[in-house]
PDB file of C-alpha atoms in Angstrom:
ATOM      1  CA  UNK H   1      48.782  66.461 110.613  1.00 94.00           C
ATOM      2  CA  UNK H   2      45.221  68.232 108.987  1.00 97.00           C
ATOM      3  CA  UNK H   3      45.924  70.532 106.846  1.00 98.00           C
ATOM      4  CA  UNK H   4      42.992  72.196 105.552  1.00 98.00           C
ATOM      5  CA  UNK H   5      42.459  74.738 102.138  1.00 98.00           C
ATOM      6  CA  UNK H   6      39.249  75.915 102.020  1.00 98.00           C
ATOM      7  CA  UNK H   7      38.457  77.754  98.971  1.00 98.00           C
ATOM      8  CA  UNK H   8      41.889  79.612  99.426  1.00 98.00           C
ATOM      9  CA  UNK H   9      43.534  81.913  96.553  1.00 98.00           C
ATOM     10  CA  UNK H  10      45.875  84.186  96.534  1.00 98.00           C
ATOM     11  CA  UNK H  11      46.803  87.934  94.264  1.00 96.00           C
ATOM     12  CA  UNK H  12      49.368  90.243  94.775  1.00 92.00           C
ATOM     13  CA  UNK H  13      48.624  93.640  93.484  1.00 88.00           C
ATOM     14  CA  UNK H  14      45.501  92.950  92.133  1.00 85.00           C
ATOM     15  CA  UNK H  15      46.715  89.615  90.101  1.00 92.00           C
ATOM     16  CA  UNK H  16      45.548  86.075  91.133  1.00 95.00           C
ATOM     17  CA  UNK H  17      48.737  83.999  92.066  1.00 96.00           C
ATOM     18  CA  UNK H  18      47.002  81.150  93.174  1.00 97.00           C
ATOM     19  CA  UNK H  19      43.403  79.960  92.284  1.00 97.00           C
ATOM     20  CA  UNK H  20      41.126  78.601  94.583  1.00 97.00           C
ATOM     21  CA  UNK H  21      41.924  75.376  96.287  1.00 97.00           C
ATOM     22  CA  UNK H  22      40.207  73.114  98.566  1.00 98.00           C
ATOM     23  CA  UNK H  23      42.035  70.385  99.185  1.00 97.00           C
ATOM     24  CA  UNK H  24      43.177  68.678 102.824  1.00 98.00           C
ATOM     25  CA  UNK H  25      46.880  67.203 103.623  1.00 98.00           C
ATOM     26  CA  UNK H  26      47.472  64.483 106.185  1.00 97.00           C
ATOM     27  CA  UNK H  27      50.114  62.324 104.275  1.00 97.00           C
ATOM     28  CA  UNK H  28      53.752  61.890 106.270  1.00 95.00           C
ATOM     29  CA  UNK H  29      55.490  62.968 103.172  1.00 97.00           C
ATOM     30  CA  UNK H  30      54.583  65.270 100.529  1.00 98.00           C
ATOM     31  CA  UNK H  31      55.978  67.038  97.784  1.00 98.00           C
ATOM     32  CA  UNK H  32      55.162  70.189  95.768  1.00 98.00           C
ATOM     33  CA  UNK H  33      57.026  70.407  92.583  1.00 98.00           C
ATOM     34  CA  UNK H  34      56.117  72.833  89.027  1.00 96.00           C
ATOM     35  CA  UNK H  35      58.320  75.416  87.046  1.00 95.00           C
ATOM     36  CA  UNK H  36      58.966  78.456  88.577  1.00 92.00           C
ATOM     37  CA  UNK H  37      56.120  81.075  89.266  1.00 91.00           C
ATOM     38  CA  UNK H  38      53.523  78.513  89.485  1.00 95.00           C
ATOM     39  CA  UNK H  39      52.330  78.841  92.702  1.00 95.00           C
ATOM     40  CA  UNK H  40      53.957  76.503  94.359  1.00 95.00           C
ATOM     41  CA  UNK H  41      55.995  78.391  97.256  1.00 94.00           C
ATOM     42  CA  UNK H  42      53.021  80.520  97.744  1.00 96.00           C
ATOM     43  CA  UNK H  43      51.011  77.795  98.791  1.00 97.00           C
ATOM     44  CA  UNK H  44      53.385  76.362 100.736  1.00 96.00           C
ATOM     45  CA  UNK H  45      53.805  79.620 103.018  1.00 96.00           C
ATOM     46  CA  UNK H  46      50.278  79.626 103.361  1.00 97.00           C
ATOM     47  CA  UNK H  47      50.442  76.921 105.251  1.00 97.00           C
ATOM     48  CA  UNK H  48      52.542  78.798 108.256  1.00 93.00           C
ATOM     49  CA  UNK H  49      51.044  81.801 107.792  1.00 94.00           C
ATOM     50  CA  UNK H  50      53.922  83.271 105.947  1.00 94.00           C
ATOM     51  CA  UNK H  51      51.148  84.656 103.251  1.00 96.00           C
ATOM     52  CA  UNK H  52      47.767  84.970 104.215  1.00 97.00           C
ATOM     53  CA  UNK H  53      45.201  83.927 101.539  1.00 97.00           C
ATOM     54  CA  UNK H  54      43.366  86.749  99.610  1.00 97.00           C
ATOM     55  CA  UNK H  55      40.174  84.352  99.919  1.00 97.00           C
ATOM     56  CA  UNK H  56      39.252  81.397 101.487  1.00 98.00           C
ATOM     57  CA  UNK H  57      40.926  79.604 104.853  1.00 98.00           C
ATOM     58  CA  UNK H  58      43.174  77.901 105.543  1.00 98.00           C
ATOM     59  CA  UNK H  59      43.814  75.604 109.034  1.00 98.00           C
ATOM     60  CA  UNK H  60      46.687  73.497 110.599  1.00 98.00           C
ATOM     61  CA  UNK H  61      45.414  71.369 112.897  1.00 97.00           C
ATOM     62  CA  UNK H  62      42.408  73.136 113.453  1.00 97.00           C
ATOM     63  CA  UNK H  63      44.106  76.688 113.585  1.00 98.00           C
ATOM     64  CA  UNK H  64      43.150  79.426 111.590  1.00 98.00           C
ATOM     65  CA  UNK H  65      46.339  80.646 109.732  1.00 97.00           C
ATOM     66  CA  UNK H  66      44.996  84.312 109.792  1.00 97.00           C
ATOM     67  CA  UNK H  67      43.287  84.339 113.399  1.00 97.00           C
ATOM     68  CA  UNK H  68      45.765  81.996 115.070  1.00 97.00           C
ATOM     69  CA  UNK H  69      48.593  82.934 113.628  1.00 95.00           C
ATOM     70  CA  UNK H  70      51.366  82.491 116.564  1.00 94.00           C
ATOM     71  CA  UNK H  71      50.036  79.050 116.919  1.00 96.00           C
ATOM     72  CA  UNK H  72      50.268  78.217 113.437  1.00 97.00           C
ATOM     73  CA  UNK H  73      53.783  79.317 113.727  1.00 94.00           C
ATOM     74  CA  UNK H  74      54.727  77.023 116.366  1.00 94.00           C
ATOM     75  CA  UNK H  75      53.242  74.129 114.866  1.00 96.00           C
ATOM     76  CA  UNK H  76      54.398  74.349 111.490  1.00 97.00           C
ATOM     77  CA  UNK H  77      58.379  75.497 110.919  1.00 96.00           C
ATOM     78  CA  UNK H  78      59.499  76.662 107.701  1.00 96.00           C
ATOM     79  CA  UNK H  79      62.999  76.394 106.290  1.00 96.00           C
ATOM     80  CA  UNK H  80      63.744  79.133 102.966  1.00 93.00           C
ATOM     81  CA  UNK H  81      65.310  78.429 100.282  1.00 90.00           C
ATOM     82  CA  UNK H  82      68.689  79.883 101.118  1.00 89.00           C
ATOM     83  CA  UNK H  83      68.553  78.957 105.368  1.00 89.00           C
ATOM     84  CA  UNK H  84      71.526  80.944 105.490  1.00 87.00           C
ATOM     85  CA  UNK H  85      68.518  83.588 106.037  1.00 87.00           C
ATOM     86  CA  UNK H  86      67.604  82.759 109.068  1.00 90.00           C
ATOM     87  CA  UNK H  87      70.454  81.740 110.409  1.00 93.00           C
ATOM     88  CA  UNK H  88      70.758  84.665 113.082  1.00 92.00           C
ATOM     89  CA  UNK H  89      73.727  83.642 115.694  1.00 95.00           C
ATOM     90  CA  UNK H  90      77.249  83.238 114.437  1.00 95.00           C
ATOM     91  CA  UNK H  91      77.456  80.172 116.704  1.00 97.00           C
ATOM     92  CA  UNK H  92      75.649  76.710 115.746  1.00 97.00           C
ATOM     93  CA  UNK H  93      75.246  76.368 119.294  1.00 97.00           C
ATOM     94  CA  UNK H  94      74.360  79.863 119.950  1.00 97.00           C
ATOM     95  CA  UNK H  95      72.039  79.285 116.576  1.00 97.00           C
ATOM     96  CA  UNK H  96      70.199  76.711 117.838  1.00 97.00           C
ATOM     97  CA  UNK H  97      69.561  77.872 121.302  1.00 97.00           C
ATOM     98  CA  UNK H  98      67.842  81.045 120.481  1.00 95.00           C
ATOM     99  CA  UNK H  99      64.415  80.498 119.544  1.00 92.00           C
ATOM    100  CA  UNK H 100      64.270  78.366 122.696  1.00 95.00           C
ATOM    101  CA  UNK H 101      65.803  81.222 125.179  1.00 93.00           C
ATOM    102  CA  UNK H 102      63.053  83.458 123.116  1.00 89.00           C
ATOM    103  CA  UNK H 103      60.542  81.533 124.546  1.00 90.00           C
ATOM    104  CA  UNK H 104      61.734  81.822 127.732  1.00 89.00           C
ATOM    105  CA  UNK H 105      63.120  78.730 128.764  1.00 92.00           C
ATOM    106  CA  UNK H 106      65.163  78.133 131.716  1.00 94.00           C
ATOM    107  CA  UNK H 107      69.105  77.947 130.777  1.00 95.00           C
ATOM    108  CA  UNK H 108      69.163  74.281 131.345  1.00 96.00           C
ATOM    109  CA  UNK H 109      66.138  73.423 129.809  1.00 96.00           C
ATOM    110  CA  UNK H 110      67.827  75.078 126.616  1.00 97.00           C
ATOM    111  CA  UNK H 111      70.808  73.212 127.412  1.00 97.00           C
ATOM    112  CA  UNK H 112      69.553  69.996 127.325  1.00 97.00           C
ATOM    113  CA  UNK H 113      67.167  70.344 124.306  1.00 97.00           C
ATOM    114  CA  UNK H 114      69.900  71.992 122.306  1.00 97.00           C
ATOM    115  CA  UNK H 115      72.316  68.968 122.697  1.00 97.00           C
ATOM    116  CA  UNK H 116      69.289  66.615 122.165  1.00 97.00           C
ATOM    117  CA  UNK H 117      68.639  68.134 118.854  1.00 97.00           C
ATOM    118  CA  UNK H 118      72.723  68.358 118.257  1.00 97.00           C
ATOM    119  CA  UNK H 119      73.016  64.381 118.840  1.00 97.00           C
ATOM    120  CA  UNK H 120      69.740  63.750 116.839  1.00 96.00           C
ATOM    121  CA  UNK H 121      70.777  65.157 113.478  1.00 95.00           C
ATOM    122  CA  UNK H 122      74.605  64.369 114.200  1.00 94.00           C
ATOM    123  CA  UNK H 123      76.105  67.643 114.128  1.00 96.00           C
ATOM    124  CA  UNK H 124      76.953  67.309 118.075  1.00 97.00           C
ATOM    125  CA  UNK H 125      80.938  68.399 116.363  1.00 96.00           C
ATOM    126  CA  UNK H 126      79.872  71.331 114.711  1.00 96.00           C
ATOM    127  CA  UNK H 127      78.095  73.044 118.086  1.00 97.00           C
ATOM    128  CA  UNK H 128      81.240  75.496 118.583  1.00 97.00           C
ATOM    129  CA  UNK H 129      81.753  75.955 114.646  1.00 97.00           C
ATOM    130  CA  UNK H 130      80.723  79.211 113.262  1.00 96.00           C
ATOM    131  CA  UNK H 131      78.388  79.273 111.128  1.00 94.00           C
ATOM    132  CA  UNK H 132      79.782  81.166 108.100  1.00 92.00           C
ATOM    133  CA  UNK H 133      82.440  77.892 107.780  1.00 94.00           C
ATOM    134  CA  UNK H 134      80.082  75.361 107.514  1.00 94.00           C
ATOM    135  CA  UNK H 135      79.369  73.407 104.221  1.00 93.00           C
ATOM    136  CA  UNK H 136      75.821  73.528 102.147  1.00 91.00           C
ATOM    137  CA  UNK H 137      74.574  70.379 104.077  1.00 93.00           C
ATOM    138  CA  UNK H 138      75.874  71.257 107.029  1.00 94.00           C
ATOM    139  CA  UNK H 139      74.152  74.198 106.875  1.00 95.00           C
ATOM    140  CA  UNK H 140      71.291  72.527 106.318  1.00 94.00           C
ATOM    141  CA  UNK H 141      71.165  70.622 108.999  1.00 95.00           C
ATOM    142  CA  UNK H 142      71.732  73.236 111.202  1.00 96.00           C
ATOM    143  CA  UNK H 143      68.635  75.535 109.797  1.00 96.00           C
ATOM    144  CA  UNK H 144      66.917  72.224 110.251  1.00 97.00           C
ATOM    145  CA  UNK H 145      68.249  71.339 114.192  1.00 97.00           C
ATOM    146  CA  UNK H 146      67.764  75.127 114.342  1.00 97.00           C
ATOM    147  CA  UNK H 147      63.748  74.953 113.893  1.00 97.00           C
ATOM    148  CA  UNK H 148      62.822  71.493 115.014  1.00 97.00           C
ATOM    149  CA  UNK H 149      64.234  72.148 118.201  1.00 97.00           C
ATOM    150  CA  UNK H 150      60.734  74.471 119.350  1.00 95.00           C
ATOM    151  CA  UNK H 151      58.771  71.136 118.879  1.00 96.00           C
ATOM    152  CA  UNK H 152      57.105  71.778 115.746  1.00 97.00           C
ATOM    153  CA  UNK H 153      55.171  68.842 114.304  1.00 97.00           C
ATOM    154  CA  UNK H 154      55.222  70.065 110.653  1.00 98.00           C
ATOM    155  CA  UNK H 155      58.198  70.767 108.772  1.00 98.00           C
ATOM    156  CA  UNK H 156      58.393  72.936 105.356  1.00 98.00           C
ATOM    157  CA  UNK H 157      61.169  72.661 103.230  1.00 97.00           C
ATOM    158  CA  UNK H 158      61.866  75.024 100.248  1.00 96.00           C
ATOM    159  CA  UNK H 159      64.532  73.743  97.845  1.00 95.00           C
ATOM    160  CA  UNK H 160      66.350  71.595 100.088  1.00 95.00           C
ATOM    161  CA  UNK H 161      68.310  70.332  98.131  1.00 94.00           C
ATOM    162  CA  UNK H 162      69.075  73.402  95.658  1.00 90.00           C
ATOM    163  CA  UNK H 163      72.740  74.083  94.943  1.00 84.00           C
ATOM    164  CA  UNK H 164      74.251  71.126  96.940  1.00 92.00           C
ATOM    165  CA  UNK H 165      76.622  68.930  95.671  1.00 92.00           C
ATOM    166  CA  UNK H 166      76.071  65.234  95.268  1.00 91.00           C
ATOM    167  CA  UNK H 167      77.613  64.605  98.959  1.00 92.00           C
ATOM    168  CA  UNK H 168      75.759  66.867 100.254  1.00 92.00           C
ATOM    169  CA  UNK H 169      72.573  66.209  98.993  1.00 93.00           C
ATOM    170  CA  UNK H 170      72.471  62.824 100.011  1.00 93.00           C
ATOM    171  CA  UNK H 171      72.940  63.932 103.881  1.00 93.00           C
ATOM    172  CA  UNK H 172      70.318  66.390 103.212  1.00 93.00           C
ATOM    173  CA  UNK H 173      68.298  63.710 101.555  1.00 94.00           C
ATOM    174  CA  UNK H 174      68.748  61.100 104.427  1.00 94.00           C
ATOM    175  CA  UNK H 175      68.388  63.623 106.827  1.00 94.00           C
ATOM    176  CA  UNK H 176      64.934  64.350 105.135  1.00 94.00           C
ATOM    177  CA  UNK H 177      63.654  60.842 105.043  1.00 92.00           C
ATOM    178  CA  UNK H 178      64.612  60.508 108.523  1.00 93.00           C
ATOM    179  CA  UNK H 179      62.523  62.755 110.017  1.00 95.00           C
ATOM    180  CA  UNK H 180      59.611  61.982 112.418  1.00 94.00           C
ATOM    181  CA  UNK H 181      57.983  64.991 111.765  1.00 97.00           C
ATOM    182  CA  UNK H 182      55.077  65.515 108.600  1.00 97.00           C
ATOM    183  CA  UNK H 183      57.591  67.361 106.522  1.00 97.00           C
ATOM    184  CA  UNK H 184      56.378  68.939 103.370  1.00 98.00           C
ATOM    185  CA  UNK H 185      59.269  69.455 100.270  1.00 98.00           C
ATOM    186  CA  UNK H 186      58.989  72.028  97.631  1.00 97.00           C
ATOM    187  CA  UNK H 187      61.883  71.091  95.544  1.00 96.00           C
ATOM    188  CA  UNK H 188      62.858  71.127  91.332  1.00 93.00           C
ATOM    189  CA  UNK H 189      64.928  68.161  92.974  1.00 94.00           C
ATOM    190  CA  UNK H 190      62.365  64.929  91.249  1.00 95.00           C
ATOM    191  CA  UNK H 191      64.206  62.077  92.647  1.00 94.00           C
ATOM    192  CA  UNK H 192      64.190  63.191  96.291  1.00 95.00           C
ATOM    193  CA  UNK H 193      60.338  62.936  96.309  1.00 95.00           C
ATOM    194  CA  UNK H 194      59.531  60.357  94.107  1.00 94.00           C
ATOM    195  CA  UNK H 195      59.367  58.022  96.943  1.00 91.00           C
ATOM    196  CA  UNK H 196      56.859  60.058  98.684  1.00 95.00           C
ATOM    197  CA  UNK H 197      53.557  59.492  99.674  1.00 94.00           C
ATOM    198  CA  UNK H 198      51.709  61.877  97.617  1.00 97.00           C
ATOM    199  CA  UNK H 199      52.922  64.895  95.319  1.00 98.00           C
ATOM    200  CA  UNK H 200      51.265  68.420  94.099  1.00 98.00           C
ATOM    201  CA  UNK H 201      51.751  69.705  90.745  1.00 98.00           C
ATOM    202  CA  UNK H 202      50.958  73.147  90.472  1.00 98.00           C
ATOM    203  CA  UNK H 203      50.860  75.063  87.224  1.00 96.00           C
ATOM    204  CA  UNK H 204      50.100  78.563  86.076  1.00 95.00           C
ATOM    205  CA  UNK H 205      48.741  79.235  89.391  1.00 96.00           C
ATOM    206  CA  UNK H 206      46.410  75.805  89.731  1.00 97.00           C
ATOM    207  CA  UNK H 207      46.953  72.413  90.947  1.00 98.00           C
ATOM    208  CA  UNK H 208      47.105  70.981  87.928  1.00 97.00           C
ATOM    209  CA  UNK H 209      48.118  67.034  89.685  1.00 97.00           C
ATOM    210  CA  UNK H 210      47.423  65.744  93.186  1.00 97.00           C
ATOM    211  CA  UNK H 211      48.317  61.675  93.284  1.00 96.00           C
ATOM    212  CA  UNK H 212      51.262  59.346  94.012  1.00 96.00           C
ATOM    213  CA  UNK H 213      54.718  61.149  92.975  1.00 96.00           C
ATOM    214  CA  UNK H 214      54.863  58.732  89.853  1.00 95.00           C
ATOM    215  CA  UNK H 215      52.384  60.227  88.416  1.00 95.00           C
ATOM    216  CA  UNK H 216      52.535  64.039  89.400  1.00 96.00           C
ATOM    217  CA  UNK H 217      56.138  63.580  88.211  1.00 95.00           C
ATOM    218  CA  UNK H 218      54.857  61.956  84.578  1.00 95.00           C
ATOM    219  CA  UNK H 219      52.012  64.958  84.707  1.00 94.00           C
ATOM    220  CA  UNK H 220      55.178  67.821  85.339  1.00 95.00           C
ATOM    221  CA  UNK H 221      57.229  66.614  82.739  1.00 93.00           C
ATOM    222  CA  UNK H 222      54.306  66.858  80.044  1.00 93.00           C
ATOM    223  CA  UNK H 223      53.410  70.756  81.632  1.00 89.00           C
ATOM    224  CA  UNK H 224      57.708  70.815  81.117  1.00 83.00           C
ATOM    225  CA  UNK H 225      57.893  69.498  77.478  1.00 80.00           C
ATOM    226  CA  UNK H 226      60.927  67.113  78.050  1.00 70.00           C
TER     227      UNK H 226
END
């Protein structure tokens, strides 16, 4: 994984969002934690392309976000904050399948990577299950399955852990350290990334930390106050 700011900022309606940030990202593991409004999920979907910076550029592997943007796409998947979202099929089977039969893969080509990806992240049981009956974690795991299953090598996480209860939180948690792909967390959640390689701390817009997750965590609870 290079992932590459370059002098990158971003305003809505005439308002700076984020200031300008040069900084490159090769680490495994890395999490982006600060209150909310301060920047943090806005640089995160700059990374796939989901906002495109005001100023600046910003590359994934040697992509422009802006001028390669399908690429960017397919190397770098995104999972929201509620993956119910994108969640489209009312199958997890059916779920999973379809971004692989949109690129035009032969049936059992999608056959075969859709129960590779069901066996990998356990959930072979829950292939027939609809979706709307599935738990937070499970859920999860299926948004997960869902776009890891195109072959991306970067993974974006927003909140993963947000609203789940202890049981599930751990499987999302394990599930998380588990992955072979660069995975990068936004997440309030401090103990799931404090075993991570490196953590941001943004802040009223700026990266206000950039170190080992001891210390941006130490550096967020003094912008906090607790």
């Amino acid at each position: 994984m290079d992932i590459r700011f370059s002098g990158a900022s971003v305003s809505f309606g005439g308002r700076l969002v984020l200031q300008p940030l040069t900084l490159t990202l090769t680490e495994r593991r890395i999490g982006v934690i600060g209150l909310n409004g301060s920047g943090k999920t806005t640089f995160a979907r700059l990374i796939n392309g989901l906002v495109k910076p005001t100023t600046g550029q910003v590359t994934v592997n040697g992509l422009d976000t802006v001028r390669d943007e399908s690429a960017v796409l397919a190397a770098a998947g995104f999972i929201f904050q509620n993956p119910q979202h994108q969640i489209i099929m009312p199958i997890v089977h059916e779920d999973i399948a379809f971004g692989l039969k949109n690129r035009g893969l032969k049936a059992d080509e999608i056959e075969r990577r859709t129960a590779a990806v069901l066996e990998r992240f356990g959930i072979t049981h829950l292939a027939k299950r609809r979706v709307h009956e599935l738990s937070g974690g499970e859920t999860q795991l299926v948004a997960i399955a869902s776009v890891l299953v195109t072959g991306p090598g970067i993974l974006i996480l927003d909140e993963p852990t947000n609203q789940l209860d202890l049981k599930n939180r751990r499987l999302v948690e394990n599930t998380i350290t588990g992955l072979d792909e660069h995975s990068i967390v936004i997440s309030h959640d401090l103990p799931l990334i404090e075993q991570f390689e490196r953590v941001l701390l943004f802040h009223d817009g700026r990266l206000v930390a950039d170190g080992p997750a001891q210390e941006a965590i130490r550096a967020y609870h003094e912008v906090a106050g607790c």
